[in-house]
Structure formats: C-alpha cells, structure tokens
Amino acid sequence: MAELKFIGGYPEYMRKLIDVVHKTRTKRKDYTPKAMTMKERDEVLKIHPDYAPGGKRALSIGLNKGDMTPNEVADLIEAYPLIQGNEVHLTKPDYTVDLLIIGGGLAGTSAAVWANDKGIAKDKILLVNKLRHGDANSIMAEGGTQAADRENDSPSRHFLDAIGGGHFTNKPDVLRKLVEDAPLIMKWLCDLGVMLDREEDGTFVEKSGGGTSRNRMHACKDYTGLEELRVIRDDFRNREIHYLEYNPVIEFLTDGNRVTGAVLYNLETGDYKIVQAKATILATGGFGRLHVRGFPTTNHYGATCDGVVLAYRVGAKLRDTDTVQYHPTGAAFPQQIIGLLLTEKLRSMGAQPVNKNGEAFVFPLEPRDVEAASFIQECYVKNKGVVTPTGMRGVWLDTPLIELKNGEGTIEKSFPGMYRMFKRFDLDMRKDPVLVFPTLHYQNGGVESDPQGKTNVDCLWVAGEVSGGVHGKNRLMGNSTLDCLVFGRRSGISAAEYLKSDAKHGRLTLDHMKNYVTMLKQAGINTTRKAPILLPDYRGKAVLARMIDVF
Amino acid sequence: MPEKDNNIMDKIAASNKSVVTGIDEKDIEHWITISILGSEHKVPAGLTIMQAMEFAGYRFIRSCGCRAGFCGACTTVYRIEGDYRLKTAMACQTRVEDGMYLTQIPFTPAERATYDINKLSPGIEAFLTHYPEMLRCLGCNSCTKACPQDIDVMEYIAAGKRGDVALMAELSFDCIQCGLCAMRCPAELAQYNYAQLARRLYGKYETPLPEHLKKRVEEIEKGKYNEELDKLTKTGTEELKKIYVARDIEKE
Ligand SMILES: Cc1cc2nc3c(=O)[nH]c(=O)nc-3n(C[C@H](O)[C@H](O)[C@H](O)COP(=O)(O)OP(=O)(O)OC[C@H]3O[C@@H](n4cnc5c(N)ncnc54)[C@H](O)[C@@H]3O)c2cc1C
Ligand code: SF4
Ligand code: SF4
Ligand code: FES
C-alpha cells in the first residue's frame, strides 16, 4: 500500500466523503428524523450484539445456573481461582478493620466518605485498589449525572424514563431510591465544592440525554467524572482514610454464608496480604476490557469483571447478565483512539449521525441500544457506512452542527476534552465531522442488591457498576455516575449502621473457594482458565510467542 | 436471518482485532524505531506511545489507567534524536515518532496539605495557611510548557497569588493531575494540588446552591413524592408501558 495522503487529519478518500457531509449540512440543520415506534425499535434491535445470535451461553454452575451470559464473562465465571489455598496463611491477618471497601471509583470512594461520616473511624476503614486511586471508569465520565431538580421535572418522571429505557426490567424498589436521592446527591456535590456547569443566573445547566423526557443532565464541561471523583477523593484524603494501591482482591474470605475478609495480591512485589473485616463493600466497576464480541471499549485498563467473579464464588446472586451496553458513538478513526468515547452530550447539543451519502438516518437520541443497532444496520446491512484505512466501518457524527446551532466556540467551551483528543491527532471536530461506531461501554447487569446495597451474602454490600438491577437491561446516560453516588452513600451508611450494632469478626476460611472448585469439577469444566484476570494483555504477538519463564 | 446476523458480528470482530487482542506483525507495513528506557525497539508507525510499548512487550502495571487522557497515570518524558529539548506527553494520547527516546514517570511525590474545606474561605488566606510556598513561584513558565493539557499553569498560580480563586479554578479546570508541572518546577511547587483546593473553594463558596435545587430537596425531605413513587413502584409492566409512551418530551 502506498503512503496515504492526509488532508486535515483525514486520508484523501475520506476527505471527499466529508465534503458530502458539508454540502448537506444546511439542509439537515432543521431536520430531525422521527423517533422510532416501539415496534421499529424491536425490529432494529435484532442486529444489536446482545440480540444477534451467538456470543452467549448458559452458566453451568451456581445460583444463576442456566442464565444466558456473554461467553467472555461465562469464561471467567467458569474458571479456577488464582490460588490453591494452601499457599496463603490465614491465621494472622495483616489488616484487621471494620470496613473493607474494594475499588476506589465514585462508588467505593463515596462509600468510604459516608461510612466515615457516620462514625466509622478512619483507621477502621481500608479501601483497596487494583490500580491508582482514581484510575477507574468513574474518572472518564464525560456527559453528566441525572437528577430531577427543575420545576417541570420530578423524581417520578425520572423513574419512568429510566424504567422505559431499561425495557421495564429494572428493580423498582432500587430504582426508586436512585431517583429520590438524586437531588440530595446534587446538593452534596455542591457542598463538597464540585464545579457543576451553571447558567448566568446561577441555576444548573441541564441538558437532555438519550431516553430522557426532561433536561436533567448535570455536567462539569465534558470532564464530569474527573471533577466529581477528584473532589470526593480530595475529601477522602482530607479524612485520612487508609487506602492501598496496586493491591487487588483476588479472593474473598468467608465464614459460612458470610464474607469476613479478603486476600490481596500486590501487583508489583507479588506477595499477598490478608484482610479481616466485619463488613465489605464491593465497588470494582465493570468489564469493558473483556471486549465482549470483539468490540473495542471505552473502559479503563482495570475493567475486567473481577467483582462479579469473586462475588459469584461466595454465592452472590447475579441478574441481567445477558445484556451489555454498547455506546453508539465510540471513535472509529483515527486508529490511536478506536473505541474511546464521544459523549452522548454531543448529540444532546445537536450533532447528527449521518451516513456516507450525507443523510441523517436516525433520531439522534434513541436509547443507546437502539441507536447503536441503527449504526450497525447502516454500516453492515445497508452498506451506507464509511470504511477506514484499517478496515473499520463507521458513520459520521456531524459535530460542526453543534457550532451552527449553538454558536461558534461552543465545542471548545463545552467539550474541551473531546476537542483536545481529536486535535492531538490533527483532527478538528469544529470544522469536520468525526467517524463513530458502537463501542463496549457498560456492564448493565451484575450483583443483585436491595435498596441499601446489601446482597444475599451476609456482610457483603455492592455499589456502582458491579451491581445489577437499578438499570435493568439497559442504562440511560447519566444514571450510572448517579448510581455510584447514591448507592455508594447508601451502602456506606448501611454498613456503618450494621457495624455499630455490635458486629463481630468471623473466621477466615477459603471454604467457599474449595466448594466452588468442587462444583466446577462436578460440572465437568476442565480448563486451565483462571480468574479474576486483573488486567488485559495487549502485548505484541511476536514477543508473546518468544516469552520464556526463567526468573 | 440468524446466519446473516452472526456474520455481521464476525465481521465487526475481525475489523477490531488489533485493538482487542494485540497487534500482529504481519498486518504492519510501516515501522519506526524508538528507545524505551534506553533500549531500542522497532514498532509499527502510527500507534500511541502506550500501544507501542505494549507491542514491544511491556505489560503495564503502573503508568496506565484510563487509556483515554483523563486519569494522568501515563505521564511520559521524551526527546527526539538530534534535539536536546525534553518534551512531555501522555502516553495514551500521543503518537510515537521515529527516534523518540522515552521514559515514564509513574508517580509524583508532591506535597499535599490536609484541610477541612468547611473551615476555609475563598481567598489568599487558604493558600497562605496550607500552601505558603506558592508565593515562591519565579514566573519561569516551565510548568505551562510541560502541561499536556495546555493549561496556563503559571497564570493560574499567578491568579492564586492574588487570591483570585475564581480565575484559578477556571484556568485549572482541565487538570488531570499528572504531576508534570510539579516535576519541572524550579521552585518546587505542587501546582495541581493548589488548583484542587482553589476549585473546591470556588465550587463551594462562590457558586451558591440554585434555588430550584433547594426547593426540590425540601420537597423530597417532606415526602412530597412518596405517594406517586409508591404507586409507580407497584405498577405492573403493561400499565407502566402505557404511561411511559404517553409521557410528553421536553424540547431542548
Ligand atoms: C468513558 C466513559 C464515559 C462515561 N460517561 C458517563 C456519563 O457521562 N454519565 C454517567 O452517569 N456514567 C458514565 N459512565 C459510566 C460511569 O462512569 C461508570 O459506570 C461508573 O463511574 C462506575 O463507577 P464505579 O465506582 O462502579 O467503578 P469504577 O469507577 O470503574 O471504579 C472501580 C475501581 O475498582 C478497581 N478494581 C477493579 N477490580 C478490583 C479488584 N479486584 N480489587 C481492587 N480493586 C479493583 C478498579 O481498578 C477501579 O479503580 C461512563 C463510563 C466510561 C467508561
Ligand atoms: S496542571 Fe500540572 S498536573 Fe495538571 S495537567 Fe497540567 S501539568 Fe498535569
Ligand atoms: S514552573 Fe514553578 S516557578 Fe516556574 S512558573 Fe511554574 S510555578 Fe512558577
Ligand atoms: S492512561 Fe489515563 S491519561 Fe493516559
């Protein structure tokens, strides 16, 4: 292949296709395709990766035996533990605490702050993290956080939008707490000093999102998660709560049906530590790095499904494991940023999905699964997508429309992160559209809990993306950071209350793990697979082929 | 037609192979040479520094977090062969170049104060109490030159020295706390920690709670929505569907 000639960051042939988008822009400016009827939605969903045949299998062991689950997840659930059991000594715990929190995203960090607020001493809490405190999906949230706090809005409307978006599969009692607590959470964020976007008159800037019937998306430019997390983490640090980095949990410890602690593995030094805890909150986030069905992902490096795997081994109940959220607008070009997120807010602010003929082909703010499926349809069924030099297909997201509709300078002001990302690779999203294709974004299902975050396993709470139920089979934008903040708080408070009711430590055993291994063997699962995997592996194939283990 | 749909999924997976499972040499046409911590490696052109290091055989533990320019974990310092200048970058957001000599800085041991935000006020005193060293800034601009987010770091420090918390908050807003400014500062400042304090002071004290939020919080605390929500929580799916479809949608 000869060297491609690039004009303004795009190869020549793509540049020609962009001209078509430029030419049709004025015509499209005041036109929006109609939203789909329920029937049309069902039809296009047939080619969504969740519904397209294949890719899933029924779990063969445990409480959720028979539940359909993506193969990549089932592979980890039907895998052997990282330890045998005899190599770790459980008699002398390295840390004895009241509350162990696993994962320091928005959910885990909020839980720690609230537990401390409710009287659990800073040195009686231990927050452990696989990577640095903050290297998490939370820090990447761009678009915003939902809360029904305007006059024409109400928690009940928020409830309706979320349950409709979730195809009426959400757990109603849990969802109710999400919408009811949302305004209180907004107040908490303001009190901590989070810089939420404001109008001139001091009210919040609030935008719509896919599937919302009112404008209730609160944002901090397009750095919402960064701003929320760095402020809550700052508060956490001011409280001097104890935390460890690069020390993932690789197994729980149990006493009957009760979680009593965990085994940590130091990723750098390779030694283990034993934690004994009266209560445990699991907040390990999602699973994007499993690349379900071969999709790229928006997720951080450590999103490898550890929490679900560990919880299932101690008998926690899962739900809605059959659906995965693909975000419609992942970057499809340039190669360096494939899969990275282009926030839905771009569409809230007027950017339009456009095919290679310059046609607006879909209502821009359908629920995510519907929107994603329609992009796949446009590219692979109707063949109206644009093919990149690396063979990916995508549709245009006509970002210059944002400037046309909201005035020049809007993109730099409202989407500094996005603008910067493209600029780094010589693309100007103010002037040219960007190419997008669905990307693996969110773990819809997870560990089931009640409205306080309690699971069916004693002394184990969950919060955030690792949990399942509140969003049912599909989450709306802005409800996930909210989920973390609401149920991080609720689980922190609920665990604190439990701890103050004279809770005691339990025995530290790996009995559950031994039972699980027996179950695996009885089910005839003969595999060398081990889980949790902790980190993905992107090393070059040539190097891997020559790797030897001598040291 | 099930078979056809399956085919689509296979095609999508095939087109994403290089970002999902690591890069295969035989797909590569253009190569460049870089030096990672002093060792030379031949890597495909057009990758990010992070992807190139992985291609070369490095499996990250440190120096890799979000992989998307938000977390500040992948701080990198490099030089291009033949040029004496040291440059800075985020490894996940920067393309490798031929002749790049690079190293990563996974951690910045910068000073951070412990404070109670509720006991501070927005102004110079907060900094004089917790970060008096901020006044030592020499105005050399090394921080601004080092910032991978193109933030005018020197300017926000200057704003802080004047007690202008609002400007400091605004100018520093895009900070990903990568630590590069602190590493380059001849006056040994930890700029990004001061900026964190400024933003919290601004957010907390200079942007009061909107009235509509106060009102809603009050309503919820008084139980205004209890009945509605009780009812919705108990409504069956078919009925919910009807209410959902009938709800009106606000225009932007
Ligand atoms: C790019 C992007 C944009 C998004 N935008 C939005 C948005 O606009 N609005 C919205 O509401 N939501 C958004 N989301 C979703 C939302 O950000 C996340 O779902 C949410 O923040 C998850 O928070 P969490 O605390 O549950 O998990 P995380 O923030 O992922 O934190 C989990 C932490 O646990 C650690 N961990 C994992 N395994 C272990 C282990 N074994 N031991 C110890 N620690 C472990 C991880 O390293 C990580 O630090 C977005 C997500 C992404 C990826
Ligand atoms: S201000 Fe400093 S810490 Fe923040 S992004 Fe710039 S160089 Fe990094
Ligand atoms: S590098 Fe340090 S001394 Fe120089 S301008 Fe920045 S803060 Fe001031
Ligand atoms: S890995 Fe997070 S900024 Fe590069």
PDB file of C-alpha atoms in Angstrom, chain A residues 352-471:
ATOM      1  CA  GLN A 352     -26.303  14.401  13.998  1.00  0.00           C
ATOM      2  CA  PRO A 353     -25.458  10.858  12.882  1.00  0.00           C
ATOM      3  CA  VAL A 354     -25.069  10.941   9.102  1.00  0.00           C
ATOM      4  CA  ASN A 355     -24.343   8.177   6.586  1.00  0.00           C
ATOM      5  CA  LYS A 356     -21.905   8.261   3.705  1.00  0.00           C
ATOM      6  CA  ASN A 357     -24.496   9.857   1.417  1.00  0.00           C
ATOM      7  CA  GLY A 358     -24.922  12.748   3.801  1.00  0.00           C
ATOM      8  CA  GLU A 359     -28.328  11.584   5.064  1.00  0.00           C
ATOM      9  CA  ALA A 360     -29.489  11.917   8.665  1.00  0.00           C
ATOM     10  CA  PHE A 361     -30.804   8.375   9.114  1.00  0.00           C
ATOM     11  CA  VAL A 362     -31.847   8.077  12.741  1.00  0.00           C
ATOM     12  CA  PHE A 363     -33.304  10.128  15.585  1.00  0.00           C
ATOM     13  CA  PRO A 364     -30.125  11.162  17.410  1.00  0.00           C
ATOM     14  CA  LEU A 365     -31.298  10.407  20.939  1.00  0.00           C
ATOM     15  CA  GLU A 366     -32.858   6.957  20.884  1.00  0.00           C
ATOM     16  CA  PRO A 367     -31.973   4.757  23.866  1.00  0.00           C
ATOM     17  CA  ARG A 368     -28.383   3.603  23.469  1.00  0.00           C
ATOM     18  CA  ASP A 369     -29.077   0.067  22.326  1.00  0.00           C
ATOM     19  CA  VAL A 370     -31.484   1.262  19.633  1.00  0.00           C
ATOM     20  CA  GLU A 371     -29.115   3.982  18.447  1.00  0.00           C
ATOM     21  CA  ALA A 372     -26.165   1.558  18.374  1.00  0.00           C
ATOM     22  CA  ALA A 373     -28.138  -1.065  16.462  1.00  0.00           C
ATOM     23  CA  SER A 374     -29.161   1.505  13.883  1.00  0.00           C
ATOM     24  CA  PHE A 375     -25.494   2.401  13.268  1.00  0.00           C
ATOM     25  CA  ILE A 376     -24.651  -1.270  12.782  1.00  0.00           C
ATOM     26  CA  GLN A 377     -27.563  -1.567  10.383  1.00  0.00           C
ATOM     27  CA  GLU A 378     -26.423   1.460   8.412  1.00  0.00           C
ATOM     28  CA  CYS A 379     -22.861   0.090   8.122  1.00  0.00           C
ATOM     29  CA  TYR A 380     -23.378  -3.633   7.688  1.00  0.00           C
ATOM     30  CA  VAL A 381     -26.888  -4.127   6.297  1.00  0.00           C
ATOM     31  CA  LYS A 382     -27.487  -1.025   4.205  1.00  0.00           C
ATOM     32  CA  ASN A 383     -23.789  -0.552   3.414  1.00  0.00           C
ATOM     33  CA  LYS A 384     -24.003   3.188   3.844  1.00  0.00           C
ATOM     34  CA  GLY A 385     -21.078   3.426   6.260  1.00  0.00           C
ATOM     35  CA  VAL A 386     -17.586   4.784   5.669  1.00  0.00           C
ATOM     36  CA  VAL A 387     -14.692   2.315   5.656  1.00  0.00           C
ATOM     37  CA  THR A 388     -11.474   3.427   7.382  1.00  0.00           C
ATOM     38  CA  PRO A 389      -7.931   2.597   6.217  1.00  0.00           C
ATOM     39  CA  THR A 390      -7.781  -0.149   8.893  1.00  0.00           C
ATOM     40  CA  GLY A 391     -10.990  -1.724   7.647  1.00  0.00           C
ATOM     41  CA  MET A 392     -13.362  -0.480  10.340  1.00  0.00           C
ATOM     42  CA  ARG A 393     -16.733   0.850   9.307  1.00  0.00           C
ATOM     43  CA  GLY A 394     -18.459   3.815  10.842  1.00  0.00           C
ATOM     44  CA  VAL A 395     -20.963   6.602  10.360  1.00  0.00           C
ATOM     45  CA  TRP A 396     -20.305  10.315  10.638  1.00  0.00           C
ATOM     46  CA  LEU A 397     -21.237  12.283  13.691  1.00  0.00           C
ATOM     47  CA  ASP A 398     -21.720  15.756  12.293  1.00  0.00           C
ATOM     48  CA  THR A 399     -20.154  17.831  15.069  1.00  0.00           C
ATOM     49  CA  PRO A 400     -19.931  21.152  13.171  1.00  0.00           C
ATOM     50  CA  LEU A 401     -23.726  21.281  13.532  1.00  0.00           C
ATOM     51  CA  ILE A 402     -23.160  21.988  17.224  1.00  0.00           C
ATOM     52  CA  GLU A 403     -21.425  25.227  16.340  1.00  0.00           C
ATOM     53  CA  LEU A 404     -24.045  26.043  13.741  1.00  0.00           C
ATOM     54  CA  LYS A 405     -26.872  25.587  16.240  1.00  0.00           C
ATOM     55  CA  ASN A 406     -25.287  26.962  19.404  1.00  0.00           C
ATOM     56  CA  GLY A 407     -22.827  29.471  18.075  1.00  0.00           C
ATOM     57  CA  GLU A 408     -19.146  29.438  17.245  1.00  0.00           C
ATOM     58  CA  GLY A 409     -16.876  28.435  20.115  1.00  0.00           C
ATOM     59  CA  THR A 410     -19.407  26.081  21.706  1.00  0.00           C
ATOM     60  CA  ILE A 411     -17.298  22.994  21.124  1.00  0.00           C
ATOM     61  CA  GLU A 412     -14.171  24.368  22.723  1.00  0.00           C
ATOM     62  CA  LYS A 413     -16.188  25.621  25.659  1.00  0.00           C
ATOM     63  CA  SER A 414     -18.450  22.629  26.263  1.00  0.00           C
ATOM     64  CA  PHE A 415     -16.255  19.779  25.058  1.00  0.00           C
ATOM     65  CA  PRO A 416     -12.671  20.748  25.816  1.00  0.00           C
ATOM     66  CA  GLY A 417     -11.655  17.130  26.442  1.00  0.00           C
ATOM     67  CA  MET A 418     -13.115  15.837  23.190  1.00  0.00           C
ATOM     68  CA  TYR A 419     -11.791  18.739  21.163  1.00  0.00           C
ATOM     69  CA  ARG A 420      -8.328  18.225  22.636  1.00  0.00           C
ATOM     70  CA  MET A 421      -8.335  14.490  21.939  1.00  0.00           C
ATOM     71  CA  PHE A 422      -9.017  14.961  18.236  1.00  0.00           C
ATOM     72  CA  LYS A 423      -6.682  17.908  17.948  1.00  0.00           C
ATOM     73  CA  ARG A 424      -3.861  15.740  19.288  1.00  0.00           C
ATOM     74  CA  PHE A 425      -4.316  13.599  16.211  1.00  0.00           C
ATOM     75  CA  ASP A 426      -4.660  16.579  13.833  1.00  0.00           C
ATOM     76  CA  LEU A 427      -8.458  16.456  13.505  1.00  0.00           C
ATOM     77  CA  ASP A 428     -10.672  19.490  14.029  1.00  0.00           C
ATOM     78  CA  MET A 429     -14.135  18.446  15.169  1.00  0.00           C
ATOM     79  CA  ARG A 430     -15.400  22.035  14.991  1.00  0.00           C
ATOM     80  CA  LYS A 431     -14.936  22.030  11.229  1.00  0.00           C
ATOM     81  CA  ASP A 432     -15.186  18.368  10.221  1.00  0.00           C
ATOM     82  CA  PRO A 433     -17.449  15.533  11.324  1.00  0.00           C
ATOM     83  CA  VAL A 434     -15.885  12.606  13.210  1.00  0.00           C
ATOM     84  CA  LEU A 435     -16.336   8.932  12.442  1.00  0.00           C
ATOM     85  CA  VAL A 436     -18.093   6.736  15.008  1.00  0.00           C
ATOM     86  CA  PHE A 437     -19.099   3.126  15.616  1.00  0.00           C
ATOM     87  CA  PRO A 438     -20.581   1.388  18.671  1.00  0.00           C
ATOM     88  CA  THR A 439     -18.132   0.522  21.431  1.00  0.00           C
ATOM     89  CA  LEU A 440     -18.427  -1.665  24.531  1.00  0.00           C
ATOM     90  CA  HIS A 441     -19.322   0.697  27.320  1.00  0.00           C
ATOM     91  CA  TYR A 442     -21.123  -0.600  30.361  1.00  0.00           C
ATOM     92  CA  GLN A 443     -21.912  -3.716  32.335  1.00  0.00           C
ATOM     93  CA  ASN A 444     -25.695  -3.473  32.651  1.00  0.00           C
ATOM     94  CA  GLY A 445     -26.171  -6.436  34.963  1.00  0.00           C
ATOM     95  CA  GLY A 446     -24.197  -7.538  37.971  1.00  0.00           C
ATOM     96  CA  VAL A 447     -24.550  -8.491  41.614  1.00  0.00           C
ATOM     97  CA  GLU A 448     -28.110  -8.070  42.842  1.00  0.00           C
ATOM     98  CA  SER A 449     -28.765  -5.951  45.891  1.00  0.00           C
ATOM     99  CA  ASP A 450     -31.531  -4.349  47.917  1.00  0.00           C
ATOM    100  CA  PRO A 451     -32.059  -0.563  48.189  1.00  0.00           C
ATOM    101  CA  GLN A 452     -29.290  -0.341  50.818  1.00  0.00           C
ATOM    102  CA  GLY A 453     -26.802  -2.131  48.561  1.00  0.00           C
ATOM    103  CA  LYS A 454     -26.990  -5.345  50.604  1.00  0.00           C
ATOM    104  CA  THR A 455     -26.530  -8.615  48.754  1.00  0.00           C
ATOM    105  CA  ASN A 456     -27.841 -12.076  49.604  1.00  0.00           C
ATOM    106  CA  VAL A 457     -24.427 -12.851  51.143  1.00  0.00           C
ATOM    107  CA  ASP A 458     -24.048 -11.734  54.760  1.00  0.00           C
ATOM    108  CA  CYS A 459     -21.806  -8.733  55.397  1.00  0.00           C
ATOM    109  CA  LEU A 460     -21.387  -8.041  51.674  1.00  0.00           C
ATOM    110  CA  TRP A 461     -22.659  -4.847  50.070  1.00  0.00           C
ATOM    111  CA  VAL A 462     -22.266  -3.748  46.458  1.00  0.00           C
ATOM    112  CA  ALA A 463     -22.355  -0.336  44.796  1.00  0.00           C
ATOM    113  CA  GLY A 464     -21.795   1.059  41.332  1.00  0.00           C
ATOM    114  CA  GLU A 465     -21.255  -0.659  38.022  1.00  0.00           C
ATOM    115  CA  VAL A 466     -20.562  -4.066  39.594  1.00  0.00           C
ATOM    116  CA  SER A 467     -24.146  -4.160  40.854  1.00  0.00           C
ATOM    117  CA  GLY A 468     -27.183  -5.149  38.834  1.00  0.00           C
ATOM    118  CA  GLY A 469     -30.850  -4.247  38.970  1.00  0.00           C
ATOM    119  CA  VAL A 470     -31.181  -0.499  39.103  1.00  0.00           C
ATOM    120  CA  HIS A 471     -30.787  -0.072  35.342  1.00  0.00           C
TER     121      HIS A 471
END
